[in-house]
mmCIF file of N, CA and C and ligand atoms in Angstrom:
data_model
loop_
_atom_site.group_PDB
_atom_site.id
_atom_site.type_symbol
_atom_site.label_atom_id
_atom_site.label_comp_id
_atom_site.label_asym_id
_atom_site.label_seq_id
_atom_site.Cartn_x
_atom_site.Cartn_y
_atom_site.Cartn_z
ATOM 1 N N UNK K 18 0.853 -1.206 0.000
ATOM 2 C CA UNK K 18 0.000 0.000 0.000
ATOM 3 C C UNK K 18 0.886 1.252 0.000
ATOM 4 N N UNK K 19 0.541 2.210 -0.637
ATOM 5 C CA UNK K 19 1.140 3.322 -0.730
ATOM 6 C C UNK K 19 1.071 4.083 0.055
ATOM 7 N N UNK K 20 1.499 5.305 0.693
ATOM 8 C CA UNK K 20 1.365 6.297 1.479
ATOM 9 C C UNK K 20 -0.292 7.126 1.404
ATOM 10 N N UNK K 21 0.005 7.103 0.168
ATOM 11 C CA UNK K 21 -1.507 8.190 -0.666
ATOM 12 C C UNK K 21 -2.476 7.418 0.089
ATOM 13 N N UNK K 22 -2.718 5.788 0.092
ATOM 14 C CA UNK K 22 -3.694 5.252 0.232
ATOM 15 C C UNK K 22 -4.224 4.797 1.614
ATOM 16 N N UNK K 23 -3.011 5.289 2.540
ATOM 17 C CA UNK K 23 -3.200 4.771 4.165
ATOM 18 C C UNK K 23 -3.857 5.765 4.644
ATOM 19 N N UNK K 24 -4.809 5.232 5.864
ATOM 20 C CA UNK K 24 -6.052 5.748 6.179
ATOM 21 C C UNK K 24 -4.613 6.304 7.538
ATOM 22 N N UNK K 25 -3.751 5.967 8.122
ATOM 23 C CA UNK K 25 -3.075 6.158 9.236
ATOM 24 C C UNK K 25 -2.140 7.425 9.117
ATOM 25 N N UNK K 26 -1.502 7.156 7.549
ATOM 26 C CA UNK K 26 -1.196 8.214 6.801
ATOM 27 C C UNK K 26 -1.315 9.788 6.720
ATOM 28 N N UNK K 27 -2.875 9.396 6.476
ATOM 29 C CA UNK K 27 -4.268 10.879 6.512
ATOM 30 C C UNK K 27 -4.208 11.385 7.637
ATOM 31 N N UNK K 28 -4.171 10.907 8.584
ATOM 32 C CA UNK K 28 -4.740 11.102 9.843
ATOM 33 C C UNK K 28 -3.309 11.462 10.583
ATOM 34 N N UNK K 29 -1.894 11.364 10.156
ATOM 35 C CA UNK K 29 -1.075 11.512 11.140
ATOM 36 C C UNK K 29 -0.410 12.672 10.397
ATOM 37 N N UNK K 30 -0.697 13.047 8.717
ATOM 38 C CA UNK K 30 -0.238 14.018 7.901
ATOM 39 C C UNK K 30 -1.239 15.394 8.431
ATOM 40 N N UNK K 31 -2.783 15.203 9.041
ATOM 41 C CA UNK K 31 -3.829 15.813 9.356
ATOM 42 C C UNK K 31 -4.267 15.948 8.178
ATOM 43 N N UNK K 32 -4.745 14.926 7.177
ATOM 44 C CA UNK K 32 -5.420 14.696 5.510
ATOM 45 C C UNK K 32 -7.033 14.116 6.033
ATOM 46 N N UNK K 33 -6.842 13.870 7.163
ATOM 47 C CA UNK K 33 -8.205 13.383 8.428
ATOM 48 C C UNK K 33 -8.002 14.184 9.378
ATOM 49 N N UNK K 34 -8.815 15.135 9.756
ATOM 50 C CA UNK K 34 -8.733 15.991 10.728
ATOM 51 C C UNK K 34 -9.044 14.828 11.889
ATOM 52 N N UNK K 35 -8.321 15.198 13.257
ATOM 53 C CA UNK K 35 -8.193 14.403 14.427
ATOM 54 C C UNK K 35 -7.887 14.563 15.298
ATOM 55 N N UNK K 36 -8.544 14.522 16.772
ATOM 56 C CA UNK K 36 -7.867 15.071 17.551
ATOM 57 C C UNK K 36 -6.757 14.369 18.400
ATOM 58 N N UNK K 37 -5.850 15.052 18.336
ATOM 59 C CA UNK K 37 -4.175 14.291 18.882
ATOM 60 C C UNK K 37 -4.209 14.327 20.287
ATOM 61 N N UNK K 38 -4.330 13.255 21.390
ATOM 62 C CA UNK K 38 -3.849 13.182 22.886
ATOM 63 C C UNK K 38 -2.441 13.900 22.606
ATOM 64 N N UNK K 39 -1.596 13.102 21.607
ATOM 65 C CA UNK K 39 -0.360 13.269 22.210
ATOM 66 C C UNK K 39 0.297 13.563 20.456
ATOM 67 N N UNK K 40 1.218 15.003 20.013
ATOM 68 C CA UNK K 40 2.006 14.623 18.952
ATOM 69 C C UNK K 40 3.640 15.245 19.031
ATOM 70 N N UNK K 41 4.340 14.367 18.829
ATOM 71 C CA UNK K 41 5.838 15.439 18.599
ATOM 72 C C UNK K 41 6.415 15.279 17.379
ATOM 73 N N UNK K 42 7.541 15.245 16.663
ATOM 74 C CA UNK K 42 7.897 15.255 15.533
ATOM 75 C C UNK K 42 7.803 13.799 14.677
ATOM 76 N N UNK K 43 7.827 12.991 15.299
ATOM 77 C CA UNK K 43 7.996 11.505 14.804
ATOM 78 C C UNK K 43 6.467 10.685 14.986
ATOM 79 N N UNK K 44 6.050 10.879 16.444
ATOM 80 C CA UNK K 44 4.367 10.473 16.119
ATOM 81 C C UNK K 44 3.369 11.112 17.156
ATOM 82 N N UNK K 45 2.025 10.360 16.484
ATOM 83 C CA UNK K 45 0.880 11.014 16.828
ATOM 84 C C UNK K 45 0.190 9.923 17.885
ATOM 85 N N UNK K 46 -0.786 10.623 18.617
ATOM 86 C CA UNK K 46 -1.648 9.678 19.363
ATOM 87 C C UNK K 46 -3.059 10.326 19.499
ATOM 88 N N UNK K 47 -4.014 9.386 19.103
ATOM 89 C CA UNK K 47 -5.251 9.703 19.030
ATOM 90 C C UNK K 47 -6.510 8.261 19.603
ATOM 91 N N UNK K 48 -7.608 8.573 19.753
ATOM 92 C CA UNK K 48 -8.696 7.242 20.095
ATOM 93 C C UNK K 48 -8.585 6.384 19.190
ATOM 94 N N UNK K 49 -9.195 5.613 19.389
ATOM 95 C CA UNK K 49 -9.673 4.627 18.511
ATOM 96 C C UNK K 49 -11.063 4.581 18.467
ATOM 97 N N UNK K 50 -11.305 4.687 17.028
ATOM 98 C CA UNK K 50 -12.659 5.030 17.104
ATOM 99 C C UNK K 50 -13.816 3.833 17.694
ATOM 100 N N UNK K 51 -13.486 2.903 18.052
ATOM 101 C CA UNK K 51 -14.113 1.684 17.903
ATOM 102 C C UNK K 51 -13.158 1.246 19.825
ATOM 103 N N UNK K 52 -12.924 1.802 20.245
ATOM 104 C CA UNK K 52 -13.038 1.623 21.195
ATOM 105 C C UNK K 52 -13.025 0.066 22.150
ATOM 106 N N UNK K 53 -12.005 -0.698 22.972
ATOM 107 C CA UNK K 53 -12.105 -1.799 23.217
ATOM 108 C C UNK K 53 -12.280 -1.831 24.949
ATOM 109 N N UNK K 54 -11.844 -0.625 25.452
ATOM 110 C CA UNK K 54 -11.421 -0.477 26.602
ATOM 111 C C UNK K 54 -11.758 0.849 27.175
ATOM 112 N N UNK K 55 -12.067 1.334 27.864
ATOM 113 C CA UNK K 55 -12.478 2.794 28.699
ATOM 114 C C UNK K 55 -11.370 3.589 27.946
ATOM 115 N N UNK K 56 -9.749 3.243 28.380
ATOM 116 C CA UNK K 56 -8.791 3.717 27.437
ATOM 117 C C UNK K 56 -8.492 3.008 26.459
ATOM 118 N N UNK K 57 -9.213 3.454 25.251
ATOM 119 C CA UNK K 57 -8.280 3.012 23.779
ATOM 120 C C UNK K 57 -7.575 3.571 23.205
ATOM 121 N N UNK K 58 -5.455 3.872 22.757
ATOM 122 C CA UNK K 58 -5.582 5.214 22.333
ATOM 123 C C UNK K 58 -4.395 3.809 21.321
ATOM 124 N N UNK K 59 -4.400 4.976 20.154
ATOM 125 C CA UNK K 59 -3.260 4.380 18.977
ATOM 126 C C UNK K 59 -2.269 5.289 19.149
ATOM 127 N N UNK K 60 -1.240 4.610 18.806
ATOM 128 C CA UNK K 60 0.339 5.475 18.701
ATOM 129 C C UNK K 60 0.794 5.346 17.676
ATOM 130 N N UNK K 61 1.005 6.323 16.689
ATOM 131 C CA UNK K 61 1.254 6.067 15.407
ATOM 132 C C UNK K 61 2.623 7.079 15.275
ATOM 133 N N UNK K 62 3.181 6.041 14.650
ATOM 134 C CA UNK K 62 4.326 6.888 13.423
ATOM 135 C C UNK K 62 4.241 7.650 12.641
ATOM 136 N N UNK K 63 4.542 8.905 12.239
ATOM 137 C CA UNK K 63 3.674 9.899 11.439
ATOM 138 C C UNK K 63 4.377 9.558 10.076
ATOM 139 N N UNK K 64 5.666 8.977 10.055
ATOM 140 C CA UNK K 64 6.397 8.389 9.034
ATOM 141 C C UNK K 64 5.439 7.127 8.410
ATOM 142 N N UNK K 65 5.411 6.019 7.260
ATOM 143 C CA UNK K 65 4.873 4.842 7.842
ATOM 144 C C UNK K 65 5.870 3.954 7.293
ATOM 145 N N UNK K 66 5.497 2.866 8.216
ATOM 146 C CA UNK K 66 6.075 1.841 8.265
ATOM 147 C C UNK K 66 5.179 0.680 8.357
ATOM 148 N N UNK K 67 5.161 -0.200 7.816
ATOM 149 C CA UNK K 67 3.810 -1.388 7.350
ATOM 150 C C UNK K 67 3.936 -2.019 8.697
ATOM 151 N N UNK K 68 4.798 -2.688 9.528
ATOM 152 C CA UNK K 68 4.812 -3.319 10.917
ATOM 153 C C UNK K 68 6.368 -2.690 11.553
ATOM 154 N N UNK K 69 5.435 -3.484 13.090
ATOM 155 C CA UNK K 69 6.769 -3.385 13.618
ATOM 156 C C UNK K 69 7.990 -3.709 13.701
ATOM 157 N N UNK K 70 8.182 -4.357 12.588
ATOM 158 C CA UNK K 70 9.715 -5.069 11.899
ATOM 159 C C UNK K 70 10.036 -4.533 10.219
ATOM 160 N N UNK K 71 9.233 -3.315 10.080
ATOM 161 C CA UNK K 71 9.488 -3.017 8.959
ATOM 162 C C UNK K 71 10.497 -1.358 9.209
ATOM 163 N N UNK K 72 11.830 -1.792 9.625
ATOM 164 C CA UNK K 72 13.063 -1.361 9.675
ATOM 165 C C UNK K 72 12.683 0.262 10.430
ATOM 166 N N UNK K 73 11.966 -0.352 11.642
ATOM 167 C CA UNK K 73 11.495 1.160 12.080
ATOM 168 C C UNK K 73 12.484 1.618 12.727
ATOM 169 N N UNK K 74 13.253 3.117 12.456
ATOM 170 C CA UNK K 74 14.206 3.683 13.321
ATOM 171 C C UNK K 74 14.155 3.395 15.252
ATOM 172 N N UNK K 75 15.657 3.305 15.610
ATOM 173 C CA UNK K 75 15.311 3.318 17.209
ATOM 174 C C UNK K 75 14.589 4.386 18.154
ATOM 175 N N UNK K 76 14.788 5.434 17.092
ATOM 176 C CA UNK K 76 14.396 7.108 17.729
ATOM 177 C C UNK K 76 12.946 6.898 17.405
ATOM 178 N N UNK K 77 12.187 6.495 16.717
ATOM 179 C CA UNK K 77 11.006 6.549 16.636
ATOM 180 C C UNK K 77 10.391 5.123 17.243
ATOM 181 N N UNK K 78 10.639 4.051 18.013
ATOM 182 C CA UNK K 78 10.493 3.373 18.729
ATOM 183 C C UNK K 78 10.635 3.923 20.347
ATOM 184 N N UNK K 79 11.976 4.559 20.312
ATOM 185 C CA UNK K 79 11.553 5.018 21.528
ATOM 186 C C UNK K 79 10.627 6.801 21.653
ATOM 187 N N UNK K 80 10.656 7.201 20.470
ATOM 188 C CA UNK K 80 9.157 7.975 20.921
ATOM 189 C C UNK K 80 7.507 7.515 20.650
ATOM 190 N N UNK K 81 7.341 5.839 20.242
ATOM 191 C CA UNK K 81 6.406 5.631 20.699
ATOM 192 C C UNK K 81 6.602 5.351 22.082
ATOM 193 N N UNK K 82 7.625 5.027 22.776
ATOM 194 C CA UNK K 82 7.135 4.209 23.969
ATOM 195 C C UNK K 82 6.788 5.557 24.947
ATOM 196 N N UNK K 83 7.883 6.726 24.564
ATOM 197 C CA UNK K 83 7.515 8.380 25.172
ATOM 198 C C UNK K 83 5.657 8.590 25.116
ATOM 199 N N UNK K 84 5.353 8.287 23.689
ATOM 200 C CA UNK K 84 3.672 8.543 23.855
ATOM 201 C C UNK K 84 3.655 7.904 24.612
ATOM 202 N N UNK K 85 3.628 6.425 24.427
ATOM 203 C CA UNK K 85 2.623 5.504 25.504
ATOM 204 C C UNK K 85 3.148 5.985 26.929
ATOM 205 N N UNK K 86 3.844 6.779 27.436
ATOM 206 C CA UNK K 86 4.157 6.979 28.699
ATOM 207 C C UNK K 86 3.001 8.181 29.017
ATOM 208 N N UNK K 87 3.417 9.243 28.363
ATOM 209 C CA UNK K 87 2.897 10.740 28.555
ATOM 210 C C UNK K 87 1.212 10.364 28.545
ATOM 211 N N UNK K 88 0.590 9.477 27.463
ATOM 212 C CA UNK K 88 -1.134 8.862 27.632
ATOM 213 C C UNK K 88 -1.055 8.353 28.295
ATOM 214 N N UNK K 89 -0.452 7.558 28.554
ATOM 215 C CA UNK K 89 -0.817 6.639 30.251
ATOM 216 C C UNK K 89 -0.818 7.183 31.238
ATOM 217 N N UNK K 90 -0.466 8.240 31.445
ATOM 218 C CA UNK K 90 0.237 9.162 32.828
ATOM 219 C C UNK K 90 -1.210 10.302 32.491
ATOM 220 N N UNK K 91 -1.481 10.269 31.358
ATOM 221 C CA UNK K 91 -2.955 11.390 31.199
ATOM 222 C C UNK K 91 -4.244 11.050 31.236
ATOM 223 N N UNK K 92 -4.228 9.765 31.118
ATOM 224 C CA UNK K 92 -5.278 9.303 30.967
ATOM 225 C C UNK K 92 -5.612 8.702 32.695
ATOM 226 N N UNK K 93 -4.320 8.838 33.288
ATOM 227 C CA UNK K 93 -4.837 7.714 34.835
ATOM 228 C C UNK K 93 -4.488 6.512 35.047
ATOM 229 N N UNK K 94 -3.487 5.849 33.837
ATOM 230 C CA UNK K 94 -4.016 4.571 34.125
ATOM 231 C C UNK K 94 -2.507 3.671 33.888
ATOM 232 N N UNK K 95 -1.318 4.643 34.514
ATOM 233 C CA UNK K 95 0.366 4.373 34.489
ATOM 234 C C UNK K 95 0.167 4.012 35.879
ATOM 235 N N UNK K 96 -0.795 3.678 36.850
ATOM 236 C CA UNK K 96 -0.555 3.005 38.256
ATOM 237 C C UNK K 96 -1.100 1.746 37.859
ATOM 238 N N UNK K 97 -2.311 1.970 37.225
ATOM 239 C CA UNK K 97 -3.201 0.618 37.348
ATOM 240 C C UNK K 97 -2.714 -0.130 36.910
ATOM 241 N N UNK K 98 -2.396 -0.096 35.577
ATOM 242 C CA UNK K 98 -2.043 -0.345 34.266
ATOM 243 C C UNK K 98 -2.722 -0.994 32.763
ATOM 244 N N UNK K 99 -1.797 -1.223 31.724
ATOM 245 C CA UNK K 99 -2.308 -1.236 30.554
ATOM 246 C C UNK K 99 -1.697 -1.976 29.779
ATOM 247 N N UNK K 100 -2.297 -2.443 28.870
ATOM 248 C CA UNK K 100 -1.593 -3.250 27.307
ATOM 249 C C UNK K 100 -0.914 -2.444 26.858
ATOM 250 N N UNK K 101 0.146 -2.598 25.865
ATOM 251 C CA UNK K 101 0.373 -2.495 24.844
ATOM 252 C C UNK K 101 0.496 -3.549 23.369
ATOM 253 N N UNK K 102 -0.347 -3.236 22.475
ATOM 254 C CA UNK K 102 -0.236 -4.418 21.374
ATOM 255 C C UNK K 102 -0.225 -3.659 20.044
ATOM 256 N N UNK K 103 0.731 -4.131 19.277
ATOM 257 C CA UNK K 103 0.997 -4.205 18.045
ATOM 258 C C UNK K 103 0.399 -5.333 17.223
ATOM 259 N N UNK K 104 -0.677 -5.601 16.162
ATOM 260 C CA UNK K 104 -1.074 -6.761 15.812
ATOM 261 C C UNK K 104 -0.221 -6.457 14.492
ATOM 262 N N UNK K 105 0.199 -7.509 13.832
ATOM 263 C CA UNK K 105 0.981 -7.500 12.853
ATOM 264 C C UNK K 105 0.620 -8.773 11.885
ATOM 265 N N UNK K 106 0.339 -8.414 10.625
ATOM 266 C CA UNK K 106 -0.335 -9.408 9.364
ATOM 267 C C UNK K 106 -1.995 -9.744 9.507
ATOM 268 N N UNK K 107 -2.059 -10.447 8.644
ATOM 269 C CA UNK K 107 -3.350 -10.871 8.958
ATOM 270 C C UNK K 107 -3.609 -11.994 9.861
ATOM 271 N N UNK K 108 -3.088 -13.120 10.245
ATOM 272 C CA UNK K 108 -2.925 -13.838 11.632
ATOM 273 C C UNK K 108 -3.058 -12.944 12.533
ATOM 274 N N UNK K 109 -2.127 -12.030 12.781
ATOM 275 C CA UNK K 109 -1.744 -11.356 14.068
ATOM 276 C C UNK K 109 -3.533 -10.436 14.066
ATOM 277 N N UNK K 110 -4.297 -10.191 13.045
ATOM 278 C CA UNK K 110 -5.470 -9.184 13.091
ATOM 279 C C UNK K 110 -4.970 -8.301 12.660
ATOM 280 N N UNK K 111 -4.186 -7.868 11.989
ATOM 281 C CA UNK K 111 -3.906 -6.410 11.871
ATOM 282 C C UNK K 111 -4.911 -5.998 10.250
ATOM 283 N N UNK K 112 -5.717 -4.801 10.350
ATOM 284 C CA UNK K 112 -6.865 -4.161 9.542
ATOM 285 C C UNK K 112 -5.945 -3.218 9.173
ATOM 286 N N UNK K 113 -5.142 -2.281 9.926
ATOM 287 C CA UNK K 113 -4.544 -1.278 8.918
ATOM 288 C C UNK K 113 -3.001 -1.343 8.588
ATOM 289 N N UNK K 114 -2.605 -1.248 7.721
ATOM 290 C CA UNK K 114 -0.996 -1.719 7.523
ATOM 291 C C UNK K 114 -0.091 -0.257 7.658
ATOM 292 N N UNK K 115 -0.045 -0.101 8.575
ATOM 293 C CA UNK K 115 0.874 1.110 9.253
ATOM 294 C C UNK K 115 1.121 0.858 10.543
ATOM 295 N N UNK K 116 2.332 0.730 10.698
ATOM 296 C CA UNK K 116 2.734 0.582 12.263
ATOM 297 C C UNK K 116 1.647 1.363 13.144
ATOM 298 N N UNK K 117 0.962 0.502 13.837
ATOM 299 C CA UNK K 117 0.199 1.672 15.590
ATOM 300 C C UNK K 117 0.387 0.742 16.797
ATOM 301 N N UNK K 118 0.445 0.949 17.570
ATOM 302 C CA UNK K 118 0.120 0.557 18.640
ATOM 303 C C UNK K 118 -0.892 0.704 19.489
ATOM 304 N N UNK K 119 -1.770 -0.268 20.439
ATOM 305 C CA UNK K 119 -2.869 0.065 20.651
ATOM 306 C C UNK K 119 -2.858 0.099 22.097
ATOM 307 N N UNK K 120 -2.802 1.157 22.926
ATOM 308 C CA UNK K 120 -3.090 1.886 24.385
ATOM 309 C C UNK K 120 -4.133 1.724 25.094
ATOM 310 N N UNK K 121 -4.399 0.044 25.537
ATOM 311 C CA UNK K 121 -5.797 -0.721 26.566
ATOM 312 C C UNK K 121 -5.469 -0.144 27.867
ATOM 313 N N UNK K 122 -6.139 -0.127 28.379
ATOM 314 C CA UNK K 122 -6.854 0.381 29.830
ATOM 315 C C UNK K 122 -8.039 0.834 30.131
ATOM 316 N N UNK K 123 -7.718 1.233 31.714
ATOM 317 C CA UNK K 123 -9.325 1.941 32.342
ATOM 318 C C UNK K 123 -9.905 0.804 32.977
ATOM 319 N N UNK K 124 -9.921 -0.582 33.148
ATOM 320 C CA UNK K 124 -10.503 -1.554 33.341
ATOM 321 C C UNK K 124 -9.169 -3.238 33.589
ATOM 322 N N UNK K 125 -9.803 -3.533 33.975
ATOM 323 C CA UNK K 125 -9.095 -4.946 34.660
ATOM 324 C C UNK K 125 -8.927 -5.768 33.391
ATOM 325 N N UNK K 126 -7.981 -5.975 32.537
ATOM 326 C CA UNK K 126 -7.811 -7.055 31.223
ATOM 327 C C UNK K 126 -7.619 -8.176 31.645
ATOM 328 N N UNK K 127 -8.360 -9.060 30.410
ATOM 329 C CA UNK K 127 -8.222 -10.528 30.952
ATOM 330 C C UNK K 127 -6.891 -10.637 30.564
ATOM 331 N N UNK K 128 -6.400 -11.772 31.278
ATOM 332 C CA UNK K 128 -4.830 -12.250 31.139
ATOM 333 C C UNK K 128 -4.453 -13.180 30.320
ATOM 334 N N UNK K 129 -5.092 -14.123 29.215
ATOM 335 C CA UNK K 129 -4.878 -14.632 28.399
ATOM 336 C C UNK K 129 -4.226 -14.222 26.766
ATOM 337 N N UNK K 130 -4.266 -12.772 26.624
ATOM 338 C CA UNK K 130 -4.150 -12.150 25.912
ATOM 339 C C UNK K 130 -5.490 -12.534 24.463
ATOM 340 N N UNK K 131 -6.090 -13.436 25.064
ATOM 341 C CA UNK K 131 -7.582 -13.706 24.046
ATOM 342 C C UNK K 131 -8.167 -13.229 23.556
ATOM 343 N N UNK K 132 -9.196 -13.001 22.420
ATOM 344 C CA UNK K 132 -9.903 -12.893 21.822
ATOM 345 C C UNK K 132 -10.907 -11.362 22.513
ATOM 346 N N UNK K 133 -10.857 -10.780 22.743
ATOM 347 C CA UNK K 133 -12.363 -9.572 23.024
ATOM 348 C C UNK K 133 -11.468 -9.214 24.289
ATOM 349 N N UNK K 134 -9.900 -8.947 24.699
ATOM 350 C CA UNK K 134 -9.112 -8.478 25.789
ATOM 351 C C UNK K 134 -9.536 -9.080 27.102
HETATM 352 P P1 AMP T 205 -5.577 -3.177 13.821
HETATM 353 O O1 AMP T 205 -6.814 -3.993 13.575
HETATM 354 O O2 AMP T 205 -4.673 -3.711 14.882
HETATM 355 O O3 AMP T 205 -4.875 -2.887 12.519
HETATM 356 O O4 AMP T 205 -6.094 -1.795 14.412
HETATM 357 C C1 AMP T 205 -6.653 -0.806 13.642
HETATM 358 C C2 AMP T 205 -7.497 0.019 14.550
HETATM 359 O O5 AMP T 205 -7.769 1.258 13.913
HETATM 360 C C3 AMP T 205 -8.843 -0.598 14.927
HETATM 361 O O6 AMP T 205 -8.901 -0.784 16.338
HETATM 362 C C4 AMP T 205 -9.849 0.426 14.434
HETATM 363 O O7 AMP T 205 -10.950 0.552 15.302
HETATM 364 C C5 AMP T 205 -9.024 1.693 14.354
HETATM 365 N N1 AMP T 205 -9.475 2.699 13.408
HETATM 366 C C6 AMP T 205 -9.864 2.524 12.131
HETATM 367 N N2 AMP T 205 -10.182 3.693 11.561
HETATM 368 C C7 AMP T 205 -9.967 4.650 12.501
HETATM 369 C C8 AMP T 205 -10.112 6.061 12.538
HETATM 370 N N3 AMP T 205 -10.544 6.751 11.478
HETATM 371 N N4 AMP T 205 -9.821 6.709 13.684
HETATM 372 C C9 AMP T 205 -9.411 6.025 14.769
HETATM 373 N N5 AMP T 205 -9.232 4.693 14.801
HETATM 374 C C10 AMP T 205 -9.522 4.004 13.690
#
């Protein structure tokens, strides 16, 4: 998939207007519209990169993990705590092919890592 054609793309270029929890030069963080958890938030690369093994710089690995710190710490939920998941291919579930990460909390996750969290 091309750049032109990523929906993650739009949205981290602002080609989808959106509102950003969290953005600095490398990525963005916003809801998920579809929601799995009280906290659902995505962490996206504003660069893209199809997965998380698709030769993503270290500087932009460690400013996703900076988002997922700064939303977790805003949202409430860096005591309780939270997932982090990357689904990758179609096995793994992954619907959009741009590196995100997905920011669960707000609620007690089951521990199997299963099917509906
Ligand atoms: P995945 O299935 O792991 O690729 O995750 C893609 C996620 O993107 C899903 O949880 C969707 O609900 C979410 N999503 C799709 N379109 C949008 C959108 N326009 N804004 C926010 N989240 C979206």
């Amino acid at each position: 998939m091309s750049d032109s054609d990523c929906l993650f793309c739009k949205i981290a270029n602002g080609e989808i207007p959106t509102d950003f929890l969290y953005e600095d030069d490398l990525v963005v963080a916003f809801r998920d519209i579809n929601p799995l958890t009280p906290t659902h938030v995505l962490v996206v690369p504003k660069k893209h990169y199809d997965n998380i093994c698709d030769n993503v710089p270290a500087e932009t690995l460690a400013a996703i993990a900076h988002a997922v710190d700064v939303v977790t710490k805003a949202e409430g939920i860096d005591k309780t705590g939270y997932r982090c998941v990357t689904n990758t291919g179609d096995d793994g579930g992954q619907s959009v092919h741009h590196l995100h990460v997905h920011v669960l909390g707000g609620r007690k996750l089951r521990g199997d890592m299963g099917e509906g969290m």
